[in-house]
Coordinates of C-alpha atoms in Angstrom, one line a residue:
M279 CA -12.9 -34.7 -88.9
I280 CA -11.4 -32.9 -85.9
S281 CA -8.8 -30.5 -87.0
G282 CA -7.1 -27.3 -86.0
I283 CA -6.9 -28.2 -82.4
K284 CA -4.8 -26.0 -80.1
I285 CA -3.0 -27.6 -77.2
A286 CA -1.3 -25.8 -74.2
I287 CA 1.2 -27.5 -72.0
I288 CA 1.8 -25.9 -68.6
G289 CA 5.4 -26.6 -67.6
S290 CA 8.5 -27.5 -69.7
G291 CA 10.3 -30.0 -67.5
P292 CA 10.8 -33.8 -68.1
S293 CA 7.0 -34.6 -68.2
A294 CA 6.5 -32.0 -70.9
I295 CA 9.6 -33.0 -72.8
Y296 CA 8.6 -36.7 -72.9
L297 CA 5.1 -35.7 -73.9
L298 CA 6.4 -33.7 -76.8
K299 CA 8.7 -36.5 -77.8
H300 CA 5.7 -38.9 -78.0
L301 CA 3.7 -36.3 -79.9
L302 CA 6.6 -36.1 -82.4
E303 CA 6.7 -39.9 -82.8
H304 CA 3.1 -39.8 -83.9
A305 CA 3.3 -36.4 -85.7
G306 CA 2.2 -37.8 -89.1
F307 CA -1.2 -38.7 -87.7
L308 CA -1.5 -35.9 -85.2
K309 CA -0.8 -33.2 -87.8
L310 CA -4.2 -34.0 -89.4
H311 CA -5.8 -32.9 -86.2
L312 CA -3.5 -30.6 -84.2
S313 CA -2.5 -27.1 -85.4
S314 CA -0.5 -25.6 -82.5
I315 CA 1.2 -26.4 -79.3
A316 CA 1.9 -23.6 -76.7
I317 CA 4.3 -24.2 -73.8
Y318 CA 4.1 -22.1 -70.6
E319 CA 7.0 -22.0 -68.2
R320 CA 7.1 -20.1 -64.9
G321 CA 10.9 -19.8 -64.9
D322 CA 13.3 -18.2 -67.4
L323 CA 14.9 -21.5 -68.6
L324 CA 12.6 -23.8 -70.7
G325 CA 13.2 -27.5 -71.2
M326 CA 15.0 -28.5 -67.9
G327 CA 12.7 -29.0 -65.0
M328 CA 13.2 -27.9 -61.4
P329 CA 15.6 -30.7 -60.2
Y330 CA 18.0 -30.1 -63.1
N331 CA 17.9 -26.3 -63.4
P332 CA 21.0 -24.3 -62.4
R333 CA 18.7 -21.8 -60.8
T334 CA 17.6 -24.4 -58.3
T335 CA 20.2 -27.0 -58.0
D336 CA 24.0 -27.2 -57.5
I337 CA 26.8 -28.7 -59.5
Y338 CA 27.6 -31.2 -56.7
Q339 CA 24.1 -32.6 -56.6
M340 CA 24.0 -35.9 -58.6
A341 CA 21.2 -37.3 -60.7
N342 CA 20.2 -40.8 -59.8
I343 CA 20.0 -42.4 -63.3
P344 CA 22.6 -43.3 -65.8
S345 CA 22.2 -42.7 -69.6
E346 CA 21.5 -46.4 -70.2
E347 CA 18.4 -46.4 -67.9
M348 CA 16.8 -43.2 -69.2
P349 CA 13.8 -43.6 -71.5
P350 CA 15.1 -42.7 -74.9
L351 CA 14.8 -39.2 -76.3
L352 CA 16.4 -38.3 -79.7
T353 CA 20.0 -38.8 -78.5
S354 CA 21.2 -40.6 -75.4
L355 CA 22.8 -38.6 -72.6
A356 CA 26.2 -40.4 -73.1
D357 CA 26.2 -39.7 -76.8
W358 CA 25.2 -36.1 -76.3
L359 CA 28.0 -35.6 -73.8
Q360 CA 30.6 -37.0 -76.2
A361 CA 29.4 -34.5 -78.8
Q362 CA 30.1 -31.5 -76.6
D363 CA 33.2 -29.4 -76.8
A364 CA 35.8 -29.2 -74.0
A365 CA 34.5 -26.0 -72.6
V366 CA 31.0 -27.4 -72.0
L367 CA 32.3 -30.6 -70.5
E368 CA 34.5 -28.5 -68.1
E369 CA 31.5 -26.4 -67.1
L370 CA 29.6 -29.6 -66.4
N371 CA 32.4 -31.1 -64.5
V372 CA 32.7 -34.1 -66.9
E373 CA 35.9 -35.8 -68.0
R374 CA 35.5 -37.0 -71.7
A375 CA 37.5 -40.1 -71.1
E376 CA 35.1 -41.2 -68.4
I377 CA 31.9 -40.7 -70.3
S378 CA 29.9 -43.9 -70.3
P379 CA 26.3 -45.1 -70.6
S380 CA 26.5 -46.5 -67.1
K381 CA 28.0 -43.4 -65.4
I382 CA 25.9 -41.0 -63.3
Y383 CA 26.3 -37.3 -63.8
S384 CA 25.3 -34.1 -62.0
R385 CA 21.7 -32.9 -62.1
I386 CA 22.9 -29.8 -63.9
A387 CA 24.5 -31.9 -66.7
L388 CA 21.3 -33.8 -67.1
G389 CA 19.4 -30.5 -67.2
R390 CA 21.5 -29.2 -70.0
Y391 CA 21.0 -32.5 -71.9
L392 CA 17.2 -32.4 -71.4
Q393 CA 17.1 -28.8 -72.7
S394 CA 19.0 -29.7 -75.9
Q395 CA 16.6 -32.6 -76.5
Y396 CA 13.6 -30.2 -75.9
R397 CA 15.0 -27.8 -78.4
T398 CA 15.6 -30.5 -81.0
I399 CA 12.1 -31.9 -80.6
L400 CA 10.5 -28.5 -81.0
A401 CA 12.6 -27.9 -84.1
H402 CA 11.3 -31.2 -85.7
L403 CA 7.7 -30.4 -84.8
T404 CA 8.1 -27.0 -86.4
E405 CA 9.5 -28.5 -89.5
I406 CA 6.6 -30.9 -89.8
G407 CA 4.2 -27.9 -89.7
F408 CA 3.1 -27.4 -86.1
E409 CA 2.9 -23.9 -84.8
I410 CA 5.0 -23.8 -81.6
E411 CA 4.7 -21.0 -79.1
E412 CA 6.9 -20.7 -76.0
F413 CA 6.2 -18.4 -73.1
A414 CA 9.1 -18.2 -70.6
Q415 CA 8.7 -16.4 -67.2
C416 CA 4.9 -16.7 -67.8
A417 CA 3.3 -18.3 -64.7
V418 CA -0.2 -19.6 -65.3
I419 CA -2.2 -18.3 -62.3
D420 CA -5.6 -19.7 -63.2
I421 CA -7.5 -21.9 -65.6
Q422 CA -11.2 -21.6 -66.5
D423 CA -13.0 -24.3 -68.3
D424 CA -16.0 -23.5 -70.5
S425 CA -18.0 -26.6 -71.5
A426 CA -20.5 -24.5 -73.5
R427 CA -17.7 -23.3 -75.8
N428 CA -15.7 -26.5 -75.5
S429 CA -12.6 -24.6 -74.6
T430 CA -10.3 -23.8 -71.7
T431 CA -8.8 -20.4 -70.9
L432 CA -5.4 -19.8 -69.3
F433 CA -4.8 -16.7 -67.2
T434 CA -1.2 -15.6 -66.8
E435 CA 0.8 -12.8 -65.2
G436 CA 1.3 -9.9 -67.6
R437 CA -0.4 -11.5 -70.7
D438 CA -3.9 -11.5 -72.1
P439 CA -6.0 -14.7 -71.4
Q440 CA -5.6 -17.3 -74.1
S441 CA -8.1 -20.2 -74.9
Y442 CA -7.2 -23.7 -76.0
D443 CA -9.0 -26.9 -77.0
K444 CA -6.8 -29.1 -74.8
V445 CA -4.7 -28.2 -71.7
I446 CA -2.1 -30.5 -70.2
I447 CA -0.8 -29.6 -66.7
A448 CA 2.8 -30.6 -66.3
T449 CA 3.9 -28.3 -63.6
G450 CA 6.1 -30.8 -61.7
H451 CA 7.2 -30.3 -58.2
Q452 CA 5.4 -27.8 -56.0
W453 CA 7.2 -26.9 -52.8
P454 CA 5.6 -25.1 -49.8
N455 CA 6.6 -21.5 -49.1
A456 CA 7.1 -22.1 -45.4
D457 CA 10.7 -21.0 -44.8
R458 CA 11.7 -19.2 -41.6
P459 CA 15.1 -17.8 -42.5
Q460 CA 15.2 -15.9 -39.2
N461 CA 15.2 -19.4 -37.5
G462 CA 17.5 -20.9 -40.1
Y463 CA 14.6 -23.2 -41.2
F464 CA 14.0 -24.1 -44.8
S465 CA 10.9 -26.1 -45.8
S466 CA 12.6 -27.9 -48.7
P467 CA 16.1 -28.3 -50.2
W468 CA 15.0 -26.2 -53.3
T469 CA 16.6 -23.9 -54.2
S470 CA 20.1 -24.6 -53.0
R471 CA 21.2 -21.0 -52.8
R472 CA 18.7 -20.3 -50.1
W473 CA 20.7 -22.3 -47.5
L474 CA 24.2 -22.5 -49.0
P475 CA 26.8 -20.2 -47.3
D476 CA 27.8 -17.0 -49.2
E477 CA 30.7 -17.3 -51.6
G478 CA 33.9 -17.7 -49.6
K479 CA 32.0 -18.3 -46.3
V480 CA 31.6 -21.4 -44.2
Y481 CA 29.3 -22.6 -41.4
N482 CA 31.0 -23.4 -38.2
H483 CA 28.0 -25.0 -36.5
V484 CA 25.7 -28.0 -36.7
V485 CA 23.3 -28.4 -39.6
G486 CA 20.2 -30.6 -39.5
T487 CA 18.1 -32.3 -42.1
L488 CA 14.7 -33.9 -41.8
G489 CA 15.1 -37.2 -43.6
A490 CA 17.9 -39.3 -45.0
S491 CA 16.6 -39.3 -48.5
L492 CA 18.5 -38.7 -51.8
S493 CA 17.6 -35.0 -51.5
A494 CA 19.1 -35.0 -48.0
F495 CA 22.3 -36.4 -49.5
D496 CA 22.2 -33.6 -52.1
V497 CA 22.2 -31.1 -49.2
V498 CA 25.0 -33.0 -47.5
T499 CA 27.3 -33.2 -50.5
S500 CA 26.7 -29.5 -51.5
L501 CA 27.6 -28.4 -48.0
A502 CA 30.5 -30.8 -47.6
H503 CA 32.2 -29.5 -50.8
R504 CA 32.1 -26.0 -49.4
H505 CA 33.5 -27.1 -46.0
G506 CA 36.3 -29.4 -47.0
T507 CA 38.0 -31.5 -49.7
F508 CA 37.4 -35.1 -50.7
V509 CA 40.6 -36.9 -51.6
R510 CA 40.6 -40.3 -53.3
N511 CA 42.0 -43.3 -51.4
A512 CA 42.2 -47.0 -52.2
N513 CA 38.7 -47.7 -50.8
G514 CA 36.8 -44.4 -51.5
Y515 CA 37.5 -41.0 -50.1
D516 CA 39.1 -39.2 -47.2
F517 CA 37.5 -35.9 -46.1
H518 CA 39.8 -33.0 -45.1
P519 CA 37.8 -30.1 -43.4
H520 CA 38.7 -26.5 -44.2
P521 CA 40.1 -24.4 -41.5
G522 CA 37.4 -22.7 -39.4
T523 CA 35.0 -25.6 -39.8
E524 CA 35.8 -27.4 -36.5
K525 CA 32.2 -27.2 -35.3
F526 CA 30.7 -27.9 -38.8
H527 CA 28.7 -31.1 -38.5
I528 CA 25.6 -32.5 -40.2
V529 CA 22.8 -34.5 -38.5
M530 CA 20.4 -36.4 -40.7
G531 CA 17.1 -37.2 -38.9
A532 CA 15.7 -40.6 -40.0
G533 CA 12.8 -42.2 -38.3
H534 CA 14.0 -45.7 -38.9
G535 CA 17.6 -44.9 -38.5
R536 CA 18.6 -46.5 -41.8
L537 CA 20.3 -45.3 -44.9
P538 CA 18.9 -46.3 -48.4
H539 CA 20.1 -49.3 -50.2
L540 CA 23.0 -48.8 -52.5
R541 CA 22.8 -48.7 -56.3
Y542 CA 22.6 -52.1 -58.0
S543 CA 22.8 -53.4 -61.6
I544 CA 19.5 -54.2 -63.3
E545 CA 18.7 -56.6 -66.1
E546 CA 16.0 -54.6 -67.8
T547 CA 16.8 -50.9 -68.1
T548 CA 13.2 -49.8 -68.3
R549 CA 10.0 -50.7 -66.4
K550 CA 6.9 -52.0 -68.2
I551 CA 3.4 -51.6 -66.9
Y552 CA 2.7 -55.3 -67.7
Q553 CA 6.0 -56.9 -66.9
H554 CA 5.0 -59.9 -64.7
V555 CA 1.3 -60.1 -65.4
S556 CA -0.8 -59.5 -68.5
R557 CA -3.6 -56.9 -68.6
E558 CA -6.2 -59.7 -68.8
E559 CA -4.7 -61.6 -65.9
L560 CA -4.6 -58.5 -63.7
L561 CA -8.2 -57.4 -64.4
A562 CA -9.3 -61.0 -63.7
L563 CA -8.1 -60.5 -60.1
V564 CA -10.7 -57.8 -59.6
N565 CA -13.3 -59.1 -57.2
D566 CA -17.1 -58.8 -57.4
D567 CA -17.0 -55.6 -55.4
G568 CA -14.7 -54.0 -58.1
F569 CA -11.6 -54.2 -55.9
L570 CA -8.1 -55.4 -56.7
T571 CA -6.8 -56.0 -53.2
I572 CA -3.1 -56.0 -52.3
P573 CA -3.3 -59.5 -50.6
T574 CA -4.7 -60.9 -53.9
Y575 CA -2.1 -59.1 -56.0
Y576 CA 0.6 -60.3 -53.7
D577 CA -0.5 -63.9 -53.8
A578 CA -1.3 -64.1 -57.5
V579 CA 1.5 -61.9 -59.0
C580 CA 4.1 -61.0 -56.5
R581 CA 4.8 -64.4 -54.9
P582 CA 5.7 -66.3 -58.1
A583 CA 7.7 -63.4 -59.5
L584 CA 9.6 -62.8 -56.3
R585 CA 10.3 -66.5 -55.7
K586 CA 11.9 -66.8 -59.1
A587 CA 13.9 -63.6 -58.5
F588 CA 15.2 -64.8 -55.1
Q589 CA 16.2 -68.2 -56.6
R590 CA 18.2 -66.4 -59.3
D591 CA 19.9 -64.4 -56.6
G592 CA 20.7 -67.6 -54.7
M593 CA 18.5 -66.6 -51.7
E594 CA 16.8 -69.9 -51.4
E595 CA 15.5 -69.4 -47.8
I596 CA 13.4 -66.3 -48.8
A597 CA 12.2 -68.2 -51.9
R598 CA 11.0 -71.0 -49.7
L599 CA 9.3 -68.6 -47.3
L600 CA 7.3 -67.2 -50.2
E601 CA 5.9 -70.6 -50.9
D602 CA 4.2 -70.5 -47.4
G603 CA 0.8 -68.8 -47.6
T604 CA 1.2 -67.4 -44.1
F605 CA 4.3 -65.4 -45.2
T606 CA 2.3 -62.3 -45.9
L607 CA 3.4 -59.1 -47.5
E608 CA 3.8 -57.5 -44.1
K609 CA 6.0 -60.3 -42.9
F610 CA 8.0 -60.1 -46.2
I611 CA 8.6 -56.4 -45.6
E612 CA 9.6 -57.0 -42.0
R613 CA 12.0 -59.8 -43.0
M614 CA 13.7 -57.8 -45.8
S615 CA 13.9 -54.7 -43.6
E616 CA 15.7 -56.8 -40.9
E617 CA 18.2 -57.8 -43.6
H618 CA 19.1 -54.1 -44.0
S619 CA 19.0 -53.2 -40.4
Y620 CA 22.3 -52.5 -38.6
P621 CA 23.2 -51.1 -35.1
D622 CA 25.3 -48.5 -37.0
A623 CA 23.8 -47.4 -40.4
F624 CA 27.2 -46.3 -41.8
E625 CA 28.9 -49.5 -40.8
G626 CA 26.0 -51.3 -42.5
M627 CA 26.5 -49.3 -45.7
R628 CA 30.2 -50.1 -45.6
Y629 CA 29.3 -53.8 -45.2
E630 CA 26.9 -53.7 -48.2
M631 CA 29.3 -51.8 -50.4
A632 CA 31.1 -55.0 -51.4
E633 CA 27.9 -56.5 -52.8
A634 CA 26.9 -53.2 -54.5
R635 CA 30.3 -52.9 -56.2
E636 CA 30.2 -56.4 -57.4
S637 CA 26.7 -55.8 -58.8
V638 CA 27.4 -52.5 -60.5
L639 CA 31.0 -53.0 -61.7
G640 CA 30.4 -56.7 -62.5
H641 CA 27.0 -56.0 -64.1
R642 CA 25.4 -58.6 -61.9
P643 CA 21.8 -57.8 -61.4
I644 CA 20.1 -58.1 -58.0
H645 CA 16.9 -59.5 -59.3
W646 CA 14.6 -59.3 -56.2
K647 CA 15.0 -55.5 -56.0
E648 CA 14.3 -55.1 -59.7
V649 CA 11.3 -57.3 -59.5
I650 CA 9.8 -55.4 -56.6
D651 CA 10.2 -52.2 -58.6
D652 CA 8.4 -53.8 -61.5
L653 CA 5.6 -55.0 -59.3
I654 CA 4.9 -51.7 -57.6
Y655 CA 5.1 -50.0 -61.0
T656 CA 2.3 -52.2 -62.3
L657 CA 0.2 -51.6 -59.2
N658 CA 0.7 -47.9 -59.5
F659 CA -1.1 -47.8 -62.8
H660 CA -4.1 -49.7 -61.3
A661 CA -4.2 -48.0 -57.9
E662 CA -7.8 -46.7 -58.5
L663 CA -8.9 -50.4 -58.1
L664 CA -7.5 -50.6 -54.5
P665 CA -9.9 -50.3 -51.6
A666 CA -9.3 -47.6 -49.0
E667 CA -7.8 -50.0 -46.5
D668 CA -5.1 -51.0 -49.0
H669 CA -4.3 -47.4 -49.8
L670 CA -3.7 -46.9 -46.0
F671 CA -1.5 -50.1 -45.9
L672 CA 0.4 -49.0 -49.1
H673 CA 1.4 -45.7 -47.5
A674 CA 2.0 -47.0 -44.0
K675 CA 4.0 -50.1 -44.9
V676 CA 4.8 -50.7 -48.5
M677 CA 6.0 -47.2 -49.7
P678 CA 8.5 -46.6 -46.8
F679 CA 10.0 -50.0 -47.5
L680 CA 10.0 -49.4 -51.2
M681 CA 11.6 -46.0 -51.0
N682 CA 14.4 -47.4 -48.9
V683 CA 15.1 -50.2 -51.4
I684 CA 14.6 -48.4 -54.7
A685 CA 16.1 -45.0 -53.7
A686 CA 19.4 -46.6 -54.6
M687 CA 22.3 -44.3 -53.8
P688 CA 25.1 -44.0 -56.3
L689 CA 28.3 -45.7 -55.0
H690 CA 30.5 -42.6 -55.3
S691 CA 27.9 -40.6 -53.2
A692 CA 27.9 -43.4 -50.6
D693 CA 31.7 -43.2 -50.5
K694 CA 31.5 -39.5 -49.7
L695 CA 29.0 -40.1 -46.9
L696 CA 31.3 -42.7 -45.4
A697 CA 34.2 -40.3 -45.6
L698 CA 32.2 -37.6 -43.8
N699 CA 31.1 -40.0 -41.1
D700 CA 34.7 -41.2 -40.7
A701 CA 35.8 -37.5 -40.3
G702 CA 33.1 -37.0 -37.6
K703 CA 31.2 -34.6 -39.8
L704 CA 28.0 -36.6 -40.4
Q705 CA 25.7 -38.7 -38.3
I706 CA 22.1 -40.2 -38.4
L707 CA 19.7 -39.4 -35.6
P708 CA 16.9 -42.1 -35.4
G709 CA 13.5 -41.0 -34.3
K710 CA 10.5 -39.0 -35.5
M711 CA 11.3 -35.3 -36.0
S712 CA 8.9 -32.4 -35.9
L713 CA 9.0 -28.7 -35.6
A714 CA 8.6 -27.5 -32.0
E715 CA 5.6 -25.3 -31.3
T716 CA 7.8 -22.6 -29.8
Q717 CA 10.6 -21.1 -31.9
R718 CA 13.0 -18.3 -31.3
D719 CA 15.1 -16.2 -33.7
G720 CA 18.4 -17.6 -34.8
M721 CA 17.5 -21.3 -34.1
T722 CA 15.1 -24.0 -35.2
N723 CA 13.7 -26.0 -32.4
I724 CA 13.1 -29.6 -33.3
V725 CA 11.3 -32.3 -31.3
V726 CA 12.8 -35.8 -31.6
E727 CA 10.7 -38.7 -30.5
D728 CA 12.2 -42.2 -30.2
E729 CA 11.8 -45.2 -27.9
S730 CA 13.2 -43.4 -24.9
G731 CA 10.7 -40.5 -25.2
K732 CA 10.8 -36.9 -26.5
K733 CA 13.7 -34.5 -26.5
E734 CA 14.2 -31.1 -28.0
M735 CA 17.2 -30.0 -30.1
Q736 CA 18.2 -26.7 -31.6
F737 CA 19.8 -26.1 -35.0
P738 CA 21.2 -22.9 -36.4
L739 CA 20.3 -24.3 -39.9
F740 CA 17.7 -27.0 -40.6
I741 CA 16.4 -28.2 -43.9
D742 CA 13.3 -30.3 -44.5
C743 CA 14.3 -33.1 -46.9
S744 CA 11.3 -35.3 -46.3
G745 CA 10.2 -35.1 -49.9
Q746 CA 7.3 -33.9 -52.1
K747 CA 4.0 -33.7 -50.3
P748 CA 0.7 -34.1 -52.2
V749 CA -0.9 -30.9 -53.3
E750 CA -4.4 -30.8 -51.8
L751 CA -7.5 -29.2 -53.3
D752 CA -7.2 -26.1 -51.1
S753 CA -3.7 -25.5 -52.5
Y754 CA -4.4 -26.5 -56.1
P755 CA -2.8 -23.7 -58.2
F756 CA -5.8 -23.1 -60.4
P757 CA -8.6 -21.9 -58.1
S758 CA -11.3 -21.5 -60.8
L759 CA -11.1 -25.3 -61.5
V760 CA -11.8 -25.9 -57.8
R761 CA -14.6 -23.4 -57.6
D762 CA -16.5 -24.6 -60.6
G763 CA -16.1 -28.3 -59.7
S764 CA -13.9 -29.2 -62.6
V765 CA -11.6 -31.0 -60.1
R766 CA -12.3 -33.0 -57.0
K767 CA -10.5 -34.8 -54.2
A768 CA -9.1 -38.2 -55.1
R769 CA -11.0 -40.9 -53.3
A770 CA -11.3 -44.7 -52.7
R771 CA -14.2 -46.8 -51.5
F772 CA -14.0 -48.8 -48.3
A773 CA -14.1 -52.6 -48.6
S774 CA -15.7 -52.6 -45.1
K775 CA -16.7 -50.0 -42.6
E776 CA -14.5 -51.4 -39.7
I777 CA -11.7 -48.8 -40.1
L778 CA -14.0 -45.9 -40.9
G779 CA -14.8 -44.8 -37.3
T780 CA -11.2 -44.8 -36.2
L781 CA -10.1 -43.0 -39.4
A782 CA -12.8 -40.3 -39.0
E783 CA -11.8 -39.7 -35.4
R784 CA -8.1 -39.5 -36.2
A785 CA -8.2 -37.6 -39.5
A786 CA -11.6 -36.3 -40.4
E787 CA -10.2 -34.6 -43.5
S788 CA -9.3 -38.0 -44.9
V789 CA -13.0 -38.9 -45.3
V790 CA -15.2 -37.4 -48.0
T791 CA -18.9 -38.2 -48.5
E792 CA -20.6 -38.7 -51.9
N793 CA -24.2 -39.6 -52.2
G794 CA -24.2 -40.5 -48.5
E795 CA -21.3 -42.9 -48.9
P796 CA -18.2 -42.3 -46.9
L797 CA -15.0 -42.5 -49.0
Y798 CA -11.3 -42.3 -48.2
H799 CA -9.5 -39.3 -49.6
T800 CA -6.2 -40.7 -50.9
S801 CA -4.6 -37.2 -51.4
G802 CA -4.5 -34.8 -54.2
I803 CA -7.0 -34.5 -57.1
D804 CA -8.9 -37.3 -58.9
I805 CA -7.9 -38.4 -62.4
D806 CA -8.9 -41.2 -64.7
G807 CA -6.5 -43.7 -66.2
T808 CA -5.5 -41.3 -69.0
Y809 CA -4.8 -38.4 -66.6
R810 CA -8.0 -36.5 -67.4
V811 CA -9.2 -34.6 -64.4
I812 CA -12.4 -35.8 -62.8
G813 CA -15.0 -33.2 -61.6
T814 CA -17.5 -33.2 -58.8
N815 CA -20.0 -34.6 -61.3
S816 CA -17.9 -37.8 -61.5
Q817 CA -17.2 -37.1 -65.2
A818 CA -13.7 -37.0 -66.7
S819 CA -12.9 -33.8 -68.6
T820 CA -12.5 -33.9 -72.3
R821 CA -10.2 -30.9 -72.3
I822 CA -7.9 -30.9 -69.2
Y823 CA -5.2 -33.5 -68.4
D824 CA -3.0 -33.3 -65.2
I825 CA 0.3 -35.2 -65.2
A826 CA 1.9 -33.3 -62.3
F827 CA 2.8 -35.9 -59.7
P828 CA 2.1 -33.8 -56.6
H829 CA -1.4 -33.3 -57.9
T830 CA -2.2 -36.9 -58.8
S831 CA -0.2 -39.0 -56.3
G832 CA -3.4 -40.1 -54.6
V833 CA -4.3 -42.0 -57.7
R834 CA -0.8 -42.7 -59.0
P835 CA 1.2 -43.1 -55.8
Y836 CA 4.5 -44.3 -57.2
S837 CA 6.5 -42.0 -59.4
Y838 CA 9.5 -43.7 -61.0
G839 CA 11.2 -40.6 -62.2
L840 CA 11.9 -40.2 -65.9
Q841 CA 10.4 -43.5 -66.6
S842 CA 7.0 -42.3 -65.3
C843 CA 7.4 -39.1 -67.2
S844 CA 7.8 -41.0 -70.5
D845 CA 5.0 -43.5 -69.9
T846 CA 2.6 -40.8 -68.7
G847 CA 3.4 -38.7 -71.8
E848 CA 2.7 -41.7 -74.1
I849 CA -0.5 -42.5 -72.3
V850 CA -1.8 -39.0 -72.9
T851 CA -0.6 -39.0 -76.5
R852 CA -2.4 -42.3 -77.2
A853 CA -5.5 -41.2 -75.5
L854 CA -5.6 -38.1 -77.7
M855 CA -5.0 -40.2 -80.8
E856 CA -8.0 -42.5 -79.8
E857 CA -10.2 -39.5 -79.5
F858 CA -9.1 -38.0 -82.8
K859 CA -9.6 -41.3 -84.6
T860 CA -13.2 -41.7 -83.5
G861 CA -14.1 -38.0 -83.2
E862 CA -15.6 -38.6 -79.8
T863 CA -14.6 -39.6 -76.2
S864 CA -16.4 -40.8 -73.2
T865 CA -16.5 -38.7 -70.1
T866 CA -17.1 -41.8 -67.9
P867 CA -13.8 -43.2 -66.5
D868 CA -13.4 -46.8 -67.9
I869 CA -10.6 -49.0 -66.5
E870 CA -11.1 -51.5 -69.4
E871 CA -10.6 -48.9 -72.1
N872 CA -7.7 -47.1 -70.3
T873 CA -5.8 -50.3 -69.7
R874 CA -6.0 -51.1 -73.4
I875 CA -3.9 -48.0 -73.9
Y876 CA -1.4 -49.2 -71.2
E877 CA -0.8 -52.4 -73.3
K878 CA 0.6 -50.2 -76.1
V879 CA 3.0 -48.3 -73.8

């Protein structure tokens, strides 16, 4: 019997918290095999995660999920808030009378809740008999894997190396350190204090953001609350600027010139890996070359599910189009994008607000949006079956459309954006934005390219809100794993060689060669279906798991926030349990075996 196993978890944010929660759920069995769990955290606050940490975020930045849609921990967010005393609620900017499972709260409130759940989970694990070690302000700077000793060693700043039987990397977001404060340029919105004005100060100049994402709206609202006051009116808000902010103005650069869809009510509060298709049905769609192609998935799974959803939403024309075999996925995306395209994005948002309010306040689901989310969630957990061509199509066409639909903005946030636009303090600038080659102190030079050509603009303050980029092998935070071949680039086979020449010319770094065969590098590192890292020998590790989205997005391209954190944690937990039951594990990635675990999630 395997026993006395020591596990280390690197990171203590939501991925780690949900992993610990699933370990607790199966603690009776796991206690026979595991002896200790060590948790390493780079920061000083454990159990929160970067987006919800007061060191990195701001009280005006809102989470994008209500209590009722969060995967369950030990207590719901709404119940936890109700149990807090008045001083805590005041600190979190929460009115007790307004606490509700359907309400959205600040990122900081969510972080405080997650930390309380983390602490309670650890207390229960300790009571059961696990040895728990926590190391705050203890960055893991390297990992060395020793197959001969069947152990893995962590190297940290200011602490002796420690060896473990299993290591789970849950480091979360990893932002580039490419700020140019002398130019007023910040390479990500995190942390907020880097670009917020000093206490009591204001900006009396234009501010630019790259992207019109939810993180861009975090920037907008944080800045707006320091440069004016929002006053409720019958339809939303009025914005009253503070004195001395006459020139304060925010420009959001958005290539497509659109704002995200608004929040909508959903029927099922959580996603399921096998929601509209069974495991057996999905694997039966894999062709003789071992590929699950997007056109096949669209025709066999998406069409019938979407037809039913559009019929339930009373959108019979789209339902009929989906019956036509020539109405491809690309045509579907174009058609639904046109439905959300307006000459003025803010006027379009105002127009769509009525439907959104009816959906949210009347608890009337918009089924087609929910079903699209389900379908991409299923595809996400089988993306290693896609050919290279479909990975390219997914990122070029599907993901931009999906992010616009699913990045649903809370209605009160949308009301504030409309108020800022009405006050002449916020606009969208369509076109592709990029940093100019030449910069000068005091300004960020930005090149904007649209249908009319290129133009250059200058911003005293500019914040890149384009989102998390994949972490490539040369930036992977544990260099020994790269040097010894314990990790490799994620890759996908080509279904044909037609696109290969063009791709190799345009982006040579996107093509890797293995045994003489050219493969498409999908981004990040390679993992198997249970998140075990795959090395240059094509074998999956028996000791190291990586559930950090920036590392694994080439294999798991769609991160559905806390839902993904929970499901990923359960997959890893169940994979460990399978290993402990048999006393052995295969190092060969096996889609059949891995998807059997998915059925249990």
